XYZ file of C-alpha atoms in Angstrom:
380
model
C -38.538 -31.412 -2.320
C -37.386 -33.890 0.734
C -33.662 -34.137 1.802
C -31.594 -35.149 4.484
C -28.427 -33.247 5.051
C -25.279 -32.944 6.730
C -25.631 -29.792 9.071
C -22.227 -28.768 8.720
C -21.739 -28.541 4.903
C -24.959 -26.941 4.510
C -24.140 -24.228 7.177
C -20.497 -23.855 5.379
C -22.363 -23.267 1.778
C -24.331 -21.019 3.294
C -21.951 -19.225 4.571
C -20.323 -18.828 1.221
C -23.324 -17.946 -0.687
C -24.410 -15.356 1.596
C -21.867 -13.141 0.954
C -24.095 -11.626 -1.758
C -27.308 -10.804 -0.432
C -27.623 -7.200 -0.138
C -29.950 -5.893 2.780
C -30.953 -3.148 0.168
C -32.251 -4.888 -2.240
C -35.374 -3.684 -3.839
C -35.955 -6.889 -5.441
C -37.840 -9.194 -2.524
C -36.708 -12.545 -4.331
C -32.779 -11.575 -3.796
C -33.573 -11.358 0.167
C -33.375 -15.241 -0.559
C -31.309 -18.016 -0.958
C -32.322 -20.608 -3.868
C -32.045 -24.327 -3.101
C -32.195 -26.639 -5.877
C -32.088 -30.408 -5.115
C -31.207 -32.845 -7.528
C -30.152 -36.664 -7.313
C -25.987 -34.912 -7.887
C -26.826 -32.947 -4.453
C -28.135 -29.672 -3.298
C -26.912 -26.328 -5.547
C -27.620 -22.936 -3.501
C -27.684 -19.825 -5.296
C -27.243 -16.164 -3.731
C -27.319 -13.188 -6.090
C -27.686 -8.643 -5.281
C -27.121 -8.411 -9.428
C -23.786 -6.989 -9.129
C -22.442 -10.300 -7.822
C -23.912 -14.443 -7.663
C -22.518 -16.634 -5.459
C -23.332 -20.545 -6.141
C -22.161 -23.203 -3.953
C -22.588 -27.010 -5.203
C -22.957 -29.493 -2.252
C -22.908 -33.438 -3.508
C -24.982 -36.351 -2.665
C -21.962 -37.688 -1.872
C -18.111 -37.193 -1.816
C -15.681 -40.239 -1.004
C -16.016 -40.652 3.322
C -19.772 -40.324 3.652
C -23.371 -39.415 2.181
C -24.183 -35.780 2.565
C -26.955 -35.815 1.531
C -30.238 -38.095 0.793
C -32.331 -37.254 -1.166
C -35.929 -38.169 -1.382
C -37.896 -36.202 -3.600
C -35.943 -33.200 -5.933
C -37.270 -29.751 -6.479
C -36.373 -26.190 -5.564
C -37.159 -23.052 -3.090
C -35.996 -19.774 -2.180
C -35.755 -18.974 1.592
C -35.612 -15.918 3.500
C -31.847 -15.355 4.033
C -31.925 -13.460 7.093
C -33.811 -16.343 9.047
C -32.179 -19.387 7.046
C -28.880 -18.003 7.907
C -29.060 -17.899 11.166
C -31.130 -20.541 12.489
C -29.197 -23.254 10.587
C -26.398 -22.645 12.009
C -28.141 -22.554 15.831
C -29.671 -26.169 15.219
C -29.051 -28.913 17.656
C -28.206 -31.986 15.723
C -25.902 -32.935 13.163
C -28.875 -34.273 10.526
C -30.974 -31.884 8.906
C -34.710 -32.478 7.402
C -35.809 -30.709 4.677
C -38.920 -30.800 3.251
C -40.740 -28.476 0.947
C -44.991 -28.733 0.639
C -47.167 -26.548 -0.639
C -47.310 -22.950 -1.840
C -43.457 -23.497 -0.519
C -43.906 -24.334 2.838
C -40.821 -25.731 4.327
C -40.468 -27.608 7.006
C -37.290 -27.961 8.872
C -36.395 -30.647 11.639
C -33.447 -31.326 13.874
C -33.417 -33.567 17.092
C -36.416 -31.998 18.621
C -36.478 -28.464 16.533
C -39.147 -27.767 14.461
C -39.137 -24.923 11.950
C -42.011 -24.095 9.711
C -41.226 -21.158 7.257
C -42.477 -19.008 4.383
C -40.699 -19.845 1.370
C -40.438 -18.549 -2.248
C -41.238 -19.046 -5.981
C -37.851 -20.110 -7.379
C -38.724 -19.193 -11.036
C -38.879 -15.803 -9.343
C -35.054 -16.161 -9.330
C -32.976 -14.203 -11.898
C -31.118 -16.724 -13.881
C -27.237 -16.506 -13.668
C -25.112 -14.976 -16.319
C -23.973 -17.225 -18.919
C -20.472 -16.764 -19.237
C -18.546 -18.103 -22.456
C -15.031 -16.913 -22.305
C -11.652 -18.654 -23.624
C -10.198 -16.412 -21.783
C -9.264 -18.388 -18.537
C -6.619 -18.497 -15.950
C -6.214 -20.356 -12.966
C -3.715 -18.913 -9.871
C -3.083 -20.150 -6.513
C -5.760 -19.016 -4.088
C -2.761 -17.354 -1.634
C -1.560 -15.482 -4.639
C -5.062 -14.301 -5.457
C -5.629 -13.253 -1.500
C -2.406 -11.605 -1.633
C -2.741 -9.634 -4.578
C -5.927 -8.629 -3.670
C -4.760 -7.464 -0.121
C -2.077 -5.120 -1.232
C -4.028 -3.832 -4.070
C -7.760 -3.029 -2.413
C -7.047 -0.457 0.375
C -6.177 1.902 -2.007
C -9.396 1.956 -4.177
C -11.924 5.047 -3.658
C -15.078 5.251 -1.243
C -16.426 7.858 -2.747
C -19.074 6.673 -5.542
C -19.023 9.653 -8.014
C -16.182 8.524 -9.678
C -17.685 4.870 -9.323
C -14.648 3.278 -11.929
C -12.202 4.180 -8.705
C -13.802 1.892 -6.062
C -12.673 -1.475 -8.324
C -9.348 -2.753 -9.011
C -8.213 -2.443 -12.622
C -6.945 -6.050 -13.597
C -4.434 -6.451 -16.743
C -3.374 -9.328 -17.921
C -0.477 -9.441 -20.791
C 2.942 -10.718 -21.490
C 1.770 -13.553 -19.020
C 1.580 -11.068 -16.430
C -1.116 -10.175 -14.621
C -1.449 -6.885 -13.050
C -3.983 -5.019 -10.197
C -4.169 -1.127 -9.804
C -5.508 0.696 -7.639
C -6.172 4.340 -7.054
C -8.265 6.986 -5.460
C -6.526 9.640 -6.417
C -4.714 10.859 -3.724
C -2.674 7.556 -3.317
C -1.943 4.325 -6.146
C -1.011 0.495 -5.122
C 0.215 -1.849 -7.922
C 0.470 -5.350 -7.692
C 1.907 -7.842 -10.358
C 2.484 -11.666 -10.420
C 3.863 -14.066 -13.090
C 2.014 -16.437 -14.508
C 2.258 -19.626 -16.316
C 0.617 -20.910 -19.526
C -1.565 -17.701 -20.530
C 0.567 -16.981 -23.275
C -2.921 -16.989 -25.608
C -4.977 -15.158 -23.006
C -4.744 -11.411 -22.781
C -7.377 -8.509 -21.095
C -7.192 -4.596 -19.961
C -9.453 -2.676 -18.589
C -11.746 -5.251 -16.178
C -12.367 -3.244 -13.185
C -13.947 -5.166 -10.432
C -15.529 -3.490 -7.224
C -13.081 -3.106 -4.474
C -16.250 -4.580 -2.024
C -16.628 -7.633 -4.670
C -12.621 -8.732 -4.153
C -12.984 -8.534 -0.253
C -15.975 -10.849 -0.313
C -14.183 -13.115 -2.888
C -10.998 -13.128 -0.542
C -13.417 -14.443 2.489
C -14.485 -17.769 0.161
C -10.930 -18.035 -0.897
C -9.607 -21.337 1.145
C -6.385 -20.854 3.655
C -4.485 -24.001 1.858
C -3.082 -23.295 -1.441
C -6.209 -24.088 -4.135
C -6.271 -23.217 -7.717
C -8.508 -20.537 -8.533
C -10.184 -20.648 -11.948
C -11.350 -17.288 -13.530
C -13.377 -16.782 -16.685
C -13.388 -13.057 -18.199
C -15.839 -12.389 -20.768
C -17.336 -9.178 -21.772
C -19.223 -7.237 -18.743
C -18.708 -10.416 -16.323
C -15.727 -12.371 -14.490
C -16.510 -16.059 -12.979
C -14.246 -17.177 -10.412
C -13.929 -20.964 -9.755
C -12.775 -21.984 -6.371
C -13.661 -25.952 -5.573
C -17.271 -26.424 -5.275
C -18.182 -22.719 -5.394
C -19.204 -20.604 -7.840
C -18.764 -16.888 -7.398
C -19.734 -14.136 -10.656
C -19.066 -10.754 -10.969
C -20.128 -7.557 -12.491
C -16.892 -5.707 -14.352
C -17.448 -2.017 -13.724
C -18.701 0.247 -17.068
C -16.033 2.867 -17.573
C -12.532 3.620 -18.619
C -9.826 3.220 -16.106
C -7.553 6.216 -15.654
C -3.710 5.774 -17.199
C -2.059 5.907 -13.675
C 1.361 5.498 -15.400
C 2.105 9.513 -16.320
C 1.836 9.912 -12.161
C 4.548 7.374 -11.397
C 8.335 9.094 -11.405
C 10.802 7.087 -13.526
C 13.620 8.922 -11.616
C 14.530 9.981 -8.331
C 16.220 12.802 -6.654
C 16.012 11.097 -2.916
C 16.249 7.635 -2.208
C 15.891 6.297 1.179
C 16.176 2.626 2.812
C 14.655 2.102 5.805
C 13.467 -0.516 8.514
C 9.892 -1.363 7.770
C 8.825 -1.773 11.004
C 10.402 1.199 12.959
C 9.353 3.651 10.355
C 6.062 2.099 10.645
C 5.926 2.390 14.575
C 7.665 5.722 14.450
C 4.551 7.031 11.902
C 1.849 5.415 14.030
C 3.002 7.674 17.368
C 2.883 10.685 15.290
C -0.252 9.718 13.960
C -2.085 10.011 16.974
C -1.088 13.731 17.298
C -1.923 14.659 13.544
C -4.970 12.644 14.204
C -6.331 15.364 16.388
C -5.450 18.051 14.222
C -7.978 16.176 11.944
C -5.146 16.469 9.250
C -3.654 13.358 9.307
C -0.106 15.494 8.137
C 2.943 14.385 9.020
C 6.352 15.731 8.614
C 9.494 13.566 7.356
C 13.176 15.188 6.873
C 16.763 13.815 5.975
C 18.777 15.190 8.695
C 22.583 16.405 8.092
C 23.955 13.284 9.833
C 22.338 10.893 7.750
C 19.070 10.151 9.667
C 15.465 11.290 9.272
C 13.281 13.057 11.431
C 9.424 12.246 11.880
C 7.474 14.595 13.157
C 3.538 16.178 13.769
C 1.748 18.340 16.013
C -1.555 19.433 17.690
C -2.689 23.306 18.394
C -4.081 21.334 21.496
C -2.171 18.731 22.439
C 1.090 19.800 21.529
C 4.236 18.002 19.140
C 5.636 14.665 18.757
C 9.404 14.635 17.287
C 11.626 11.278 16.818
C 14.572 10.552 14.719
C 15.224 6.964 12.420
C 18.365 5.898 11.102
C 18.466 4.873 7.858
C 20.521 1.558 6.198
C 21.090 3.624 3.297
C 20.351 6.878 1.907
C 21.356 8.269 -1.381
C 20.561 11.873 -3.463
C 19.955 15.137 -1.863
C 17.984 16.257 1.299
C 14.098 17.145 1.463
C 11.637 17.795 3.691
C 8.193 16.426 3.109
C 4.813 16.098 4.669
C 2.122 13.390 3.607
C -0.854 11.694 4.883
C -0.116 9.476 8.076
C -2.889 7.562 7.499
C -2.210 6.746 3.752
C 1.465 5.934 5.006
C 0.292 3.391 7.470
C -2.252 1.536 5.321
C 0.812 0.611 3.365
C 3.555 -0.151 6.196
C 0.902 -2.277 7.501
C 0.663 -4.999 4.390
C 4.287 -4.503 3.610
C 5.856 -8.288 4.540
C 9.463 -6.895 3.514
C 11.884 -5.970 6.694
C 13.448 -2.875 4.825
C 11.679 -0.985 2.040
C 12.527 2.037 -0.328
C 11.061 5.614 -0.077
C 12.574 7.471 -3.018
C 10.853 10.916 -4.173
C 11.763 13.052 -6.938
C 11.362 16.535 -5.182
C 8.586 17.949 -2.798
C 5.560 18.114 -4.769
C 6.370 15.105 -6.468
C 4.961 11.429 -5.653
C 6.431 9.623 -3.002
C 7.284 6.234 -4.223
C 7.185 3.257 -1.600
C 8.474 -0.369 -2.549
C 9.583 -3.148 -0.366
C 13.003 -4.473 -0.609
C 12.494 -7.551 -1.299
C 9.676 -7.883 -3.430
C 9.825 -6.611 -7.194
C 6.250 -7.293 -7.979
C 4.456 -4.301 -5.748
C 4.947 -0.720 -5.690
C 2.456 1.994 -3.652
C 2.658 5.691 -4.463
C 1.295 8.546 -2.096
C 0.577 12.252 -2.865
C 2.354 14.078 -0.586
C 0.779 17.670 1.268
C 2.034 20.987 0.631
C 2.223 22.336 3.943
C 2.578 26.054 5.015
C 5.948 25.492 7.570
């Protein structure tokens, strides 16, 4: 293998791709990246089993060559190294060339890099994925949905069907949950032309959607995605990125969610959000995270939480509107914030159904999401 590449798009597919080596992998070929060179261009491959990332980088695209290539063939190098160094390399042009026993040889300007590469039929070959069921969604949308929908997932691994997002898609609508229990965000967009195309139950890995948002371009591209039976592909321009649907059942979240309300409240987003975050620092302390909310007889609420050390923190809110009877609640600040803070809305609604019962968040002006918190049952 001998090439001649553009510095810059080879650092950027790197980049991409190496969003799925693992440094605990047990497997020494998947501490690698592949490189296969072709007269098309250069593919590089990435993979820690649970998710492949492949990044296609042509010969050639309509401004300028990319690459030149003199001699095809393929390698794996050592990600750690390859990562890094390209990106540290003084000139714009890149040689490549790959000798014996995998030897490569990399040159820039004056730089001179001689290192240890792999066997490339060592590397696992990529899942074959066959699927008619296909839909593409703008990349923003995708981010978006992902955003509101991920913090919620669990961390803890021994209910390992928690720490995905549960995609359905039906009706031409596609819905994310997520849950961990103690707190649920739901997330649901409209989308064209899937009228044939119709899945439950794919749970991917909370950790696999944050890498997948970091590929995901700013500017509004479509985003292809291919669900077949125990893998998803996702499409975005040149890039390639598979993942592993989690094995399990996901929980029917639906028998937690109140269909009516006792209490509902309307409220500025952004002062009930600053207004939690003060008394967060006090319930903080506690190492409780509990804090105190109550309709007051005037029509306002009252926010409130307190330290045995440090002592209390008390504020009152007015409310736009405020409808049913009065309660006093307490709930986890932290959980509270996590949603305030990816709320876009200016007002939102807090309705509950009594004090035991979920506490129901959803911003005023959008229909599509709805986060639901358990709330504490507190001894004063």
């Amino acid at each position: 293998m001998k090439i001649s590449i553009l510095k810059n798009v080879l650092n950027e597919s790197i980049q991409h791709v190496s969003k799925a080596i693992s440094s605990r992998t047990t497997i020494p070929i998947l501490s690698g990246i592949k490189l296969d060179v072709n007269h098309q261009g250069v593919t590089l491959t990435a993979s820690d089993t649970d998710i492949s990332i492949q990044s296609f980088i042509p010969a050639e695209d309509e401004k300028q060559t990319i690459v030149q290539v003199d001699q095809p063939g393929s390698v794996v190098l050592p990600a750690k190294f390859f990562v890094e160094i390209i990106k540290k390399l003084p000139s714009q042009e890149i040689q490549m060339e790959v000798k014996e026993n995998f030897q490569t040889f990399i040159a820039a300007g004056a730089t001179e890099i001689q290192m240890v590469g792999l066997d490339p039929e060592e590397f696992p070959v990529l899942p074959s994925i066959e699927g008619n069921q296909t839909v593409s969604l703008p990349g923003d949308l995708l981010k978006n949905m992902i955003k509101q929908t991920v913090f919620s997932i669990s961390t803890h691994e021994t209910t390992p069907i928690l720490t995905g997002v549960l995609w359905n898609l039906a009706d031409n609508e596609l819905k994310f949950t997520a849950t961990d229990r103690h707190r649920l965000a739901t997330r649901s967009a409209q989308l064209e032309g899937t009228e044939d195309v119709k899945f439950s139950n794919v749970v991917i890995a909370g950790k696999t959607l944050n890498e997948l948002s970091k590929i995901i371009p700013d500017q509004n591209t479509l985003v292809d995605i291919v669900v077949a039976d125990n893998q998803v592909l996702f499409k975005i321009d040149r890039v390639l990125f598979y993942s592993r649907i989690l094995d399990g059942i996901y929980p029917d979240t639906s028998r937690i969610i109140p269909t009516t309300h006792k209490t509902e409240l309307i409220l500025d987003t952004k002062k009930l959000s600053e207004s939690i975050d003060r008394a967060y620092l006090l319930s903080k302390e506690e190492k409780t995270n509990i804090v105190r909310m109550q309709t007051m007889e005037h029509g306002g609420i009252e926010i409130s939480s307190s330290s045995s050390e440090l002592g209390k923190v008390r504020e009152e809110l007015e409310l736009i509107d405020f409808k049913g009877e009065s309660l006093r609640i307490s709930f986890n600040s932290k959980y509270m914030l996590d949603v305030l803070k990816i709320i876009e809305s200016e007002q939102l609604m807090i309705a509950f159904t009594g004090v035991m019962s979920p506490i129901i968040l959803k911003p005023l002006d959008d229909s599509q999401s709805m986060y639901v918190i358990l709330p504490y049952r507190t001894t004063n």
